[in-house]
PDB file of C-alpha atoms and ligand atoms in Angstrom:
ATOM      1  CA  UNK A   1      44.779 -58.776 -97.368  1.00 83.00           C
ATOM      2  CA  UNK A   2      42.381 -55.990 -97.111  1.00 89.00           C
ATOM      3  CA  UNK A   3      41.631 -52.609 -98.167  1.00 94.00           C
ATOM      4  CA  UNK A   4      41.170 -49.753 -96.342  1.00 95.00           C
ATOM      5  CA  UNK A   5      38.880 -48.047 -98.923  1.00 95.00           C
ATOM      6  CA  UNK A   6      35.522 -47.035 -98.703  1.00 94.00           C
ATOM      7  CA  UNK A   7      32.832 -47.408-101.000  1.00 94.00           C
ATOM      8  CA  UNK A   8      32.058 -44.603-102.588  1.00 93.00           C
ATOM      9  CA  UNK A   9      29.981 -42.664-100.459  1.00 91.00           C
ATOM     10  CA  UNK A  10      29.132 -39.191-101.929  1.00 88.00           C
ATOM     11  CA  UNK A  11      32.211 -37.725-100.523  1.00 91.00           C
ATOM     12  CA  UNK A  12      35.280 -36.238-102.385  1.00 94.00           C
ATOM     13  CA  UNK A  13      38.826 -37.815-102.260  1.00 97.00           C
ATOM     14  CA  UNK A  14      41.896 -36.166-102.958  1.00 97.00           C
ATOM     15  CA  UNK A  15      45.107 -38.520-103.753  1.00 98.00           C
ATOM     16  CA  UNK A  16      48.336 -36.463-103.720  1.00 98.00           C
ATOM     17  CA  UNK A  17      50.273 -38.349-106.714  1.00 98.00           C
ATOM     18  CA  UNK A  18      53.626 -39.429-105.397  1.00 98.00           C
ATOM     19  CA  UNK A  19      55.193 -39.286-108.418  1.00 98.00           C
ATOM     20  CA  UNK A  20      56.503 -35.505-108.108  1.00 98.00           C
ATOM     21  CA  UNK A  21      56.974 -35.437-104.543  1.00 98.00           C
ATOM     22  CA  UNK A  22      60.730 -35.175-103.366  1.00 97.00           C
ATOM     23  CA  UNK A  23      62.143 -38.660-102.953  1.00 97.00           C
ATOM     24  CA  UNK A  24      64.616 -37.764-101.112  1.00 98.00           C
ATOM     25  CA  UNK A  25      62.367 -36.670 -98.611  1.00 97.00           C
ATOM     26  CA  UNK A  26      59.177 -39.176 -98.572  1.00 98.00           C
ATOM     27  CA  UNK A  27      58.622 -39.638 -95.381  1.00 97.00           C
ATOM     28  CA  UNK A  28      58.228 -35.916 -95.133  1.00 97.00           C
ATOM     29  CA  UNK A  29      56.494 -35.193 -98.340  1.00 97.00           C
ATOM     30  CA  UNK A  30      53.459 -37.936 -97.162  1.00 98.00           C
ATOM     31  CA  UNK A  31      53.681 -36.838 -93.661  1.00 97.00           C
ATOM     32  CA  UNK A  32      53.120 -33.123 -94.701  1.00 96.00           C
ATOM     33  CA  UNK A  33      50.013 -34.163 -97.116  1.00 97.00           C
ATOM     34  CA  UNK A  34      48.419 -36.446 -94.192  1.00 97.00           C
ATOM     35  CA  UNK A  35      48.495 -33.190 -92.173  1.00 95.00           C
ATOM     36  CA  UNK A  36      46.946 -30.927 -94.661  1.00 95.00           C
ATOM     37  CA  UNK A  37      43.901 -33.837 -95.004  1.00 95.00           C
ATOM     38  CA  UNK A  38      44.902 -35.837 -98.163  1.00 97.00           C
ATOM     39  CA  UNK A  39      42.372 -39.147 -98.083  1.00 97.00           C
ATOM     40  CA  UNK A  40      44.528 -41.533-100.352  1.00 98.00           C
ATOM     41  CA  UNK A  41      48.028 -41.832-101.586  1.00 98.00           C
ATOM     42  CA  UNK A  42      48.434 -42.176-105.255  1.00 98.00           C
ATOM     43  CA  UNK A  43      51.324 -44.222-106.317  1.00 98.00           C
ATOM     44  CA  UNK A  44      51.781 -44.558-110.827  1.00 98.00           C
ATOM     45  CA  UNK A  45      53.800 -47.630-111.859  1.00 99.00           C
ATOM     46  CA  UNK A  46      54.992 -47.360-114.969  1.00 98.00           C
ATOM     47  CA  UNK A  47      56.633 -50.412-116.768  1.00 98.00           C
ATOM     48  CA  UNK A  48      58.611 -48.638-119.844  1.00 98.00           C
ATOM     49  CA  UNK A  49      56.406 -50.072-122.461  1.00 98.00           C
ATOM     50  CA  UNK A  50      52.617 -49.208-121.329  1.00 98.00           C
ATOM     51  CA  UNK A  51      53.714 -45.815-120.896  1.00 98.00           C
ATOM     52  CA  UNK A  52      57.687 -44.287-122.245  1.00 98.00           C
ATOM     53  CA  UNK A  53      58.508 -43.929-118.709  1.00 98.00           C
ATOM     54  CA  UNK A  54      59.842 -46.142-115.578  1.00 98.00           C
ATOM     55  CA  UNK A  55      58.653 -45.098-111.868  1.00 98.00           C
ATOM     56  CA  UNK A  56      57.952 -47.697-108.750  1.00 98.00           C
ATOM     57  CA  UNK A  57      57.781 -50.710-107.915  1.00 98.00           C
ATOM     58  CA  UNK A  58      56.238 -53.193-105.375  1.00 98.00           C
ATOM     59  CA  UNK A  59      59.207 -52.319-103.103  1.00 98.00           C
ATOM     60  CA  UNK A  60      57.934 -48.784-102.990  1.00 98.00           C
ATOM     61  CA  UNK A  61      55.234 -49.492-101.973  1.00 98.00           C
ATOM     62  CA  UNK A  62      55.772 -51.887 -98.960  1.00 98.00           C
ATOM     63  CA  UNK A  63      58.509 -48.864 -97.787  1.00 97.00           C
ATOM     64  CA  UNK A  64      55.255 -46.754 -97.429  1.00 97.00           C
ATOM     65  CA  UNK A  65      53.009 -49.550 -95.594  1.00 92.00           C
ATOM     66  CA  UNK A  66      52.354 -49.006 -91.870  1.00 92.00           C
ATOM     67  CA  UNK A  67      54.571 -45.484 -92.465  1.00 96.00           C
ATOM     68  CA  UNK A  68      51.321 -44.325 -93.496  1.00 97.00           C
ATOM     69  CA  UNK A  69      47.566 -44.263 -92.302  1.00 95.00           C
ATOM     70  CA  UNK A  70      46.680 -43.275 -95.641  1.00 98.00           C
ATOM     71  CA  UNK A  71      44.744 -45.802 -98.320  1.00 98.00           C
ATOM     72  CA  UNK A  72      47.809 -46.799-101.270  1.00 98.00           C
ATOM     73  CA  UNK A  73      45.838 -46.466-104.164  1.00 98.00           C
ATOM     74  CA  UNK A  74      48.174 -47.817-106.529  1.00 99.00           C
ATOM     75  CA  UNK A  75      48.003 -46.904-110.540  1.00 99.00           C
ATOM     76  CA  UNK A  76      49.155 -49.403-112.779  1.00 99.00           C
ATOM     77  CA  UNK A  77      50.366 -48.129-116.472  1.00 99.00           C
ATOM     78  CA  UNK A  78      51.539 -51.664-117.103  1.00 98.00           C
ATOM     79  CA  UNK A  79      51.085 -53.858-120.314  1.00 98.00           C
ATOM     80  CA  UNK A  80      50.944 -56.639-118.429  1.00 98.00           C
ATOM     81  CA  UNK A  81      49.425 -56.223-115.181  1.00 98.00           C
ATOM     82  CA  UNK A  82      47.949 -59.751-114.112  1.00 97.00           C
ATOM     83  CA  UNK A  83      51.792 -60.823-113.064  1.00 97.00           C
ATOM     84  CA  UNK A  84      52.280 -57.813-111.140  1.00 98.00           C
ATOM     85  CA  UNK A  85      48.682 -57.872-109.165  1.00 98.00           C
ATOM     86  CA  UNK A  86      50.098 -60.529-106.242  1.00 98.00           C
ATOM     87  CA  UNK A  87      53.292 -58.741-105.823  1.00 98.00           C
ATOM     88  CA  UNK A  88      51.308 -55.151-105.475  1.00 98.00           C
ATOM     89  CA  UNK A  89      48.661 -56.751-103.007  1.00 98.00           C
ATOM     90  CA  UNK A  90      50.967 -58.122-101.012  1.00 98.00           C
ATOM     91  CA  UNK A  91      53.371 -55.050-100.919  1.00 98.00           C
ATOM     92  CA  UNK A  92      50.187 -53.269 -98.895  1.00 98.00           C
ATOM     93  CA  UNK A  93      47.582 -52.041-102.009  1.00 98.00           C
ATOM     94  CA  UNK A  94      44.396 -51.054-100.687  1.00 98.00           C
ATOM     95  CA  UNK A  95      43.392 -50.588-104.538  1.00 98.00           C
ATOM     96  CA  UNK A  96      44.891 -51.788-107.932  1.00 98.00           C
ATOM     97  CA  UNK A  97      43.912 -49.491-110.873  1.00 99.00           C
ATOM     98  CA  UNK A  98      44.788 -51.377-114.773  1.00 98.00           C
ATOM     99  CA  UNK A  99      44.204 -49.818-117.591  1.00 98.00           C
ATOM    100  CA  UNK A 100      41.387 -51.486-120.024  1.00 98.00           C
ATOM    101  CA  UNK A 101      43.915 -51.236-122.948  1.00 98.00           C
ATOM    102  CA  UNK A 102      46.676 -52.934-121.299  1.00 98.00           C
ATOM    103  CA  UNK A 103      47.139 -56.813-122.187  1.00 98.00           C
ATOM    104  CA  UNK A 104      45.452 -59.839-120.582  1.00 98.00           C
ATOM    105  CA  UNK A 105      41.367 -60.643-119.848  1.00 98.00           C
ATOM    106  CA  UNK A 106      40.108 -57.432-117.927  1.00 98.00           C
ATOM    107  CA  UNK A 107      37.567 -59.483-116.244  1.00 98.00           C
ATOM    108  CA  UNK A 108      39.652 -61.956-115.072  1.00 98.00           C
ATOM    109  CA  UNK A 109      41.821 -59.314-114.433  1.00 98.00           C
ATOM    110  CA  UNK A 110      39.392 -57.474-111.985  1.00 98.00           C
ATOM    111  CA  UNK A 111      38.379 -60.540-110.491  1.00 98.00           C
ATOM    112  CA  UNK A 112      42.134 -61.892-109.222  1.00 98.00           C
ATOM    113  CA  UNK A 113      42.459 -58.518-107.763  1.00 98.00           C
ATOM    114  CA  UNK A 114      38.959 -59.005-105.595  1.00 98.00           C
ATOM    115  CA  UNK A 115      40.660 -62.097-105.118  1.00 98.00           C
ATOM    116  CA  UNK A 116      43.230 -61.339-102.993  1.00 98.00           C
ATOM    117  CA  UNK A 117      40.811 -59.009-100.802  1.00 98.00           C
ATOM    118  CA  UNK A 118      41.724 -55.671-102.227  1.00 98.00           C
ATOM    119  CA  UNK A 119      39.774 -52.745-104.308  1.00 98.00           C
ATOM    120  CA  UNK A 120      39.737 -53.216-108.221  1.00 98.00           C
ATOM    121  CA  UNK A 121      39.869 -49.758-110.610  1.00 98.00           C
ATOM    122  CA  UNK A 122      40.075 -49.459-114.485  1.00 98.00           C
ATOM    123  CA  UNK A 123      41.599 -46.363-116.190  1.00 99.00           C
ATOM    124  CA  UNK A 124      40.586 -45.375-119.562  1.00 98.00           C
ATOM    125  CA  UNK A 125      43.641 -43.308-121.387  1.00 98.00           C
ATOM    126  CA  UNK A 126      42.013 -40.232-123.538  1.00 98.00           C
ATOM    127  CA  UNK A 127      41.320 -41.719-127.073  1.00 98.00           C
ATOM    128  CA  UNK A 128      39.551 -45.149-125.521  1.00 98.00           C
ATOM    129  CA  UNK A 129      35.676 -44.565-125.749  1.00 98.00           C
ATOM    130  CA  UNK A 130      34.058 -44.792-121.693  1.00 98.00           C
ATOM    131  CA  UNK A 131      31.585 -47.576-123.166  1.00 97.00           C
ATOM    132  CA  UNK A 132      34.571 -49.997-123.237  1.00 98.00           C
ATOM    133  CA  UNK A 133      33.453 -49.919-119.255  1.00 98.00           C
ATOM    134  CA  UNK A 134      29.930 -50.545-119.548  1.00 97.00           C
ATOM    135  CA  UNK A 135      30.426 -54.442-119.508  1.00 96.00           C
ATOM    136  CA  UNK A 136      33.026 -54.278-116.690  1.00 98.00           C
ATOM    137  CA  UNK A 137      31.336 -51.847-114.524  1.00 98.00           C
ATOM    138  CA  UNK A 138      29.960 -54.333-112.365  1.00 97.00           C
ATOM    139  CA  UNK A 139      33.060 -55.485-111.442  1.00 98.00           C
ATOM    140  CA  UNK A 140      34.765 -52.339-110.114  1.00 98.00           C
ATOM    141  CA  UNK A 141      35.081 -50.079-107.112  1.00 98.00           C
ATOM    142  CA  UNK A 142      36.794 -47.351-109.154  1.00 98.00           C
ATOM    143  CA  UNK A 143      36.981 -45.844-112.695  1.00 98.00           C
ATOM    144  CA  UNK A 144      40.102 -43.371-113.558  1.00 99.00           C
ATOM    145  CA  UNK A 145      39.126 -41.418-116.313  1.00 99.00           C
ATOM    146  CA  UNK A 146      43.027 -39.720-117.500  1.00 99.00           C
ATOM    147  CA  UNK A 147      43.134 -36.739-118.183  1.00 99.00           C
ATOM    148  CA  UNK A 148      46.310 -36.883-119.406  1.00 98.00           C
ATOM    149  CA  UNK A 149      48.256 -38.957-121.760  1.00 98.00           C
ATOM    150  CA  UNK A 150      49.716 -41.174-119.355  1.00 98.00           C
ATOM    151  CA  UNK A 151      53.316 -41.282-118.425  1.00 98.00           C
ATOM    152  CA  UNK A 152      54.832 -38.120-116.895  1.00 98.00           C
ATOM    153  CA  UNK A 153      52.955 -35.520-114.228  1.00 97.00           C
ATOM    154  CA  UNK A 154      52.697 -31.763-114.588  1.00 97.00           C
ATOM    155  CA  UNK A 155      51.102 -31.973-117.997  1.00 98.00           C
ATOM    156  CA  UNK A 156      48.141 -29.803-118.906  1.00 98.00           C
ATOM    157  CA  UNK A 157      44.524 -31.165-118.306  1.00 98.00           C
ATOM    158  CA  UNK A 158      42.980 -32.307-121.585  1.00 98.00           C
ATOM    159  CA  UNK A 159      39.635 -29.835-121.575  1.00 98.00           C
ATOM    160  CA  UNK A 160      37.593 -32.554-123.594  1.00 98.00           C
ATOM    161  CA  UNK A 161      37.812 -34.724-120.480  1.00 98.00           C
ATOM    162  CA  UNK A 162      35.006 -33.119-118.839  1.00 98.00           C
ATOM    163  CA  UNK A 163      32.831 -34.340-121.497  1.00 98.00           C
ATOM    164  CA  UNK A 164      34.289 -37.838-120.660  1.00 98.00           C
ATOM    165  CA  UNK A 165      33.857 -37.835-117.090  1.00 98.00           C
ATOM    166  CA  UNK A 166      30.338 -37.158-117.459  1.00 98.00           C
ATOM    167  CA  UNK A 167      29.692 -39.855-119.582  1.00 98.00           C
ATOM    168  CA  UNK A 168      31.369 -42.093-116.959  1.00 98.00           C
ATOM    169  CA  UNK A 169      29.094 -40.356-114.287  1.00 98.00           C
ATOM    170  CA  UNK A 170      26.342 -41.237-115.860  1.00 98.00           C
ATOM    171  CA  UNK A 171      26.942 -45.328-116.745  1.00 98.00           C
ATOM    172  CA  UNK A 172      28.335 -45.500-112.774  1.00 98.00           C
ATOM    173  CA  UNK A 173      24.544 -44.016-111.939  1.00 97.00           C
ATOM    174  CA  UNK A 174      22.770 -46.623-113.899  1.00 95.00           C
ATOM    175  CA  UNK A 175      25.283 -49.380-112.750  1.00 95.00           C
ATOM    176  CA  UNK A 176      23.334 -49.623-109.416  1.00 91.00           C
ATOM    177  CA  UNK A 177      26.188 -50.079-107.124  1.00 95.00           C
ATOM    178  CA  UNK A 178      28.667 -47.057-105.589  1.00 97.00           C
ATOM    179  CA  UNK A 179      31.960 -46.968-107.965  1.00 98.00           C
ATOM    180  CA  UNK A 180      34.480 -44.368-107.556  1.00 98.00           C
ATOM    181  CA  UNK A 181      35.145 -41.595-110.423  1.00 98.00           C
ATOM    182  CA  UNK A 182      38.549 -40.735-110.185  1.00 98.00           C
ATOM    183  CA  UNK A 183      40.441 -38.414-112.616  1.00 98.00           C
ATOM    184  CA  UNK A 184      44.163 -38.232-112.880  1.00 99.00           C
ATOM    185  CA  UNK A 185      46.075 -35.246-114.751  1.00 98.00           C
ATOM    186  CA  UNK A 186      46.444 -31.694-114.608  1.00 98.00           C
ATOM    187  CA  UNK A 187      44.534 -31.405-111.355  1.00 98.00           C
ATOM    188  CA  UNK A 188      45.137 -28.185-109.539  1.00 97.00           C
ATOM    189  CA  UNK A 189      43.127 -25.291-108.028  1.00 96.00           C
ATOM    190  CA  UNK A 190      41.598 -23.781-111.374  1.00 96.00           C
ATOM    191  CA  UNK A 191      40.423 -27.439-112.918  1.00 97.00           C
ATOM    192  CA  UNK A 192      39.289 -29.181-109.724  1.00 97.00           C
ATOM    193  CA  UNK A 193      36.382 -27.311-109.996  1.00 96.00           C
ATOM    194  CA  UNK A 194      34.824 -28.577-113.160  1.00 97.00           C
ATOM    195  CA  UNK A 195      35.992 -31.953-112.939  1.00 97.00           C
ATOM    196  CA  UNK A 196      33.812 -32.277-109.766  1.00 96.00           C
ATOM    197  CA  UNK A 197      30.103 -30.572-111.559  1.00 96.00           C
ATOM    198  CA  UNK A 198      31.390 -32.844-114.414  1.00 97.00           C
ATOM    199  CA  UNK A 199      30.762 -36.010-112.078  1.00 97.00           C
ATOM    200  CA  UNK A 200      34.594 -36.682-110.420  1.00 97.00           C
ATOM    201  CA  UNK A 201      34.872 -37.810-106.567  1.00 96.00           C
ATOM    202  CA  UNK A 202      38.475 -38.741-106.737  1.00 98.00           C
ATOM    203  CA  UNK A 203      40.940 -36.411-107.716  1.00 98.00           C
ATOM    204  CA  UNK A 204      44.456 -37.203-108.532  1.00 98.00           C
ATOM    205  CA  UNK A 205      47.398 -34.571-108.203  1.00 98.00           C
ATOM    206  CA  UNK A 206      51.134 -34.270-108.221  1.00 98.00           C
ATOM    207  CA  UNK A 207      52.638 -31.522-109.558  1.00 98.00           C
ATOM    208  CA  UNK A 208      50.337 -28.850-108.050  1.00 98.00           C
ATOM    209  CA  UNK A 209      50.745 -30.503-104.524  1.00 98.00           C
ATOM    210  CA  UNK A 210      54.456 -31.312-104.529  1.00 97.00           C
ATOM    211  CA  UNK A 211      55.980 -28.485-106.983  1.00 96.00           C
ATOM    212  CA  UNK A 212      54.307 -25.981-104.775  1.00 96.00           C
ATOM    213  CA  UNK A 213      56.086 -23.729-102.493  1.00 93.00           C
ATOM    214  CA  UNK A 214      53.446 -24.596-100.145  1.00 93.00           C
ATOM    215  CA  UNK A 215      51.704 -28.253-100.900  1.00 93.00           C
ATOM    216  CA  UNK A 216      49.548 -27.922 -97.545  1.00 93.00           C
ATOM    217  CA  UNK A 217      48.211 -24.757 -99.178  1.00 95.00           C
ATOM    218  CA  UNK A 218      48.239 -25.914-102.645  1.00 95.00           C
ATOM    219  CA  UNK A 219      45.865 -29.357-101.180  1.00 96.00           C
ATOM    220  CA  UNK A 220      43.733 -26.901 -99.963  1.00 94.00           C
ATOM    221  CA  UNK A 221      43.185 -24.907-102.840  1.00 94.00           C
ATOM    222  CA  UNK A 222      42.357 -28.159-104.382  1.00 95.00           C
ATOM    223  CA  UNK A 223      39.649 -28.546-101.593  1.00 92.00           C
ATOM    224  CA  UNK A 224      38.299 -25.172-101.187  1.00 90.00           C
ATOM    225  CA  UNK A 225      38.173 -25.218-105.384  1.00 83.00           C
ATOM    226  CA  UNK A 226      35.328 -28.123-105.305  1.00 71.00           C
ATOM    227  CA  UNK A 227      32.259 -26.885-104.359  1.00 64.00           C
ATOM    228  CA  UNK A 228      30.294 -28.436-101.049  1.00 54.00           C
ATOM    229  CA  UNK A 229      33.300 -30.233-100.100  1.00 45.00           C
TER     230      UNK A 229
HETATM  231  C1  LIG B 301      50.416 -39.590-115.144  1.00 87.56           C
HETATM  232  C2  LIG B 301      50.093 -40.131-113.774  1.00 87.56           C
HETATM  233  C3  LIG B 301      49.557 -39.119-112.840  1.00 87.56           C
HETATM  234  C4  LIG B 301      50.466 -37.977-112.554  1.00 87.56           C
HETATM  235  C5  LIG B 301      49.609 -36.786-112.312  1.00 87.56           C
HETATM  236  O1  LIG B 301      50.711 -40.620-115.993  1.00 87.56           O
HETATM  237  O2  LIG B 301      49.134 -41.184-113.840  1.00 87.56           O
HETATM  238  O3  LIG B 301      49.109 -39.702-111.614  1.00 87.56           O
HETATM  239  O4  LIG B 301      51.317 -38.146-111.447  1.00 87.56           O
HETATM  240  O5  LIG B 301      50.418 -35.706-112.194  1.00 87.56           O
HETATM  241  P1  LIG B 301      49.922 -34.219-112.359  1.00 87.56           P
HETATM  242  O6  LIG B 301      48.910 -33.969-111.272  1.00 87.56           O
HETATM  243  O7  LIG B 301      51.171 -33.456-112.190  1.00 87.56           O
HETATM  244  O8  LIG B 301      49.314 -34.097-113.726  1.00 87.56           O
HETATM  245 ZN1  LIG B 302      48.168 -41.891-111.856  1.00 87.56          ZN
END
């Protein structure tokens, strides 16, 4: 298996979340955000106990692979993710994001998702202090700061998550090797903005892509809202 995600490399990602877009019409929905220049493909998996809510699977995910030339970067809000890692990889991944709270060694975590040739992330949900991460950094491509409390999209960004992000900027500076800062929650045209000066390079959204009239215009926003991108 392998990954079709870049090191980080200074530039800014945007990863429509396909957990508002109209399931009825997927093929549509990804085709119309690959036109408008979305860079990765955000898929949340939620488990029911992680998070109080159910959403996809790995059979979701393999209906997207090769439908797509967009990166699956694939969110798992999972308490137990090491059993689901090999079924996610193999479904097409290109990157497997667990949360540092969830259940099971992180490192060893991290290290069976390298394993099987595809990009490792860790989330941190709101309340979980960013310096959990500094002993893991070195093993990750990505950090997903939430901005949220995970579980459902089109929730309000969490304002004291700029103040997070930055921390994170700054440990992934020191780390001495590129690593991703993705945020995930309440990304739209208005907060895109500061969650870039704060540090982000990845930005998550759903609702403000796939509940508008217009997502192509709505990704753009998104865009045109983050400055030298
Ligand atoms: C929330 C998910 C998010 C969600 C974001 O638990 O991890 O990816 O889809 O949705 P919006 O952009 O609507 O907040
Ligand atoms: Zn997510």
């Amino acid at each position: 298996m392998t990954s079709k995600i870049a090191p980080a490399n200074g530039k800014i990602c945007i990863a429509p979340s396909l957990l508002s877009a109209d399931l009825w019409q997927l093929g549509e929905e990804v085709r119309r955000v690959e036109k408008a220049g979305a860079d990765w493909l955000h898929v949340d998996v939620m488990d029911g106990h992680f998070v109080p809510n159910l959403s996809f699977g790995p059979a979701f995910v393999r209906s997207l692979k090769g439908k797509t030339v967009l990166p699956l970067d694939v969110h798992l809000m999972v308490q137990q993710p090491l059993q689901f890692i090999k079924p996610f990889a193999q479904a097409g991944a290109d990157l497997l994001t667990v949360h540092a709270e969830a259940e099971g060694r992180i490192t060893d975590i991290l290290a069976h998702i390298h394993a099987l040739g595809i990009k490792a992330g860790v989330s941190i949900k709101p309340d979980t202090d960013p310096h959990v991460l500094q002993a893991i950094i070195g093993q990750v491509d990505l950090i997903l700061v939430m901005s949220v409390y995970p579980g459902f999209g089109g929730q309000s960004f969490l304002p004291q998550s700029l103040g997070r992000i930055e921390q994170v900027r700054s440990l992934i500076r020191t780390c001495g090797h590129p690593v991703w800062l993705e945020v995930d929650g309440g990304i739209n045209a208005q907060t895109a903005g500061p969650v870039i000066r704060a540090g982000a390079d990845a930005l998550v959204a759903g609702n403000a892509i796939f509940s508008a009239a217009d997502p192509v215009h709505a990704l753009n926003q998104i865009r045109q809202a983050a400055p030298d991108i």
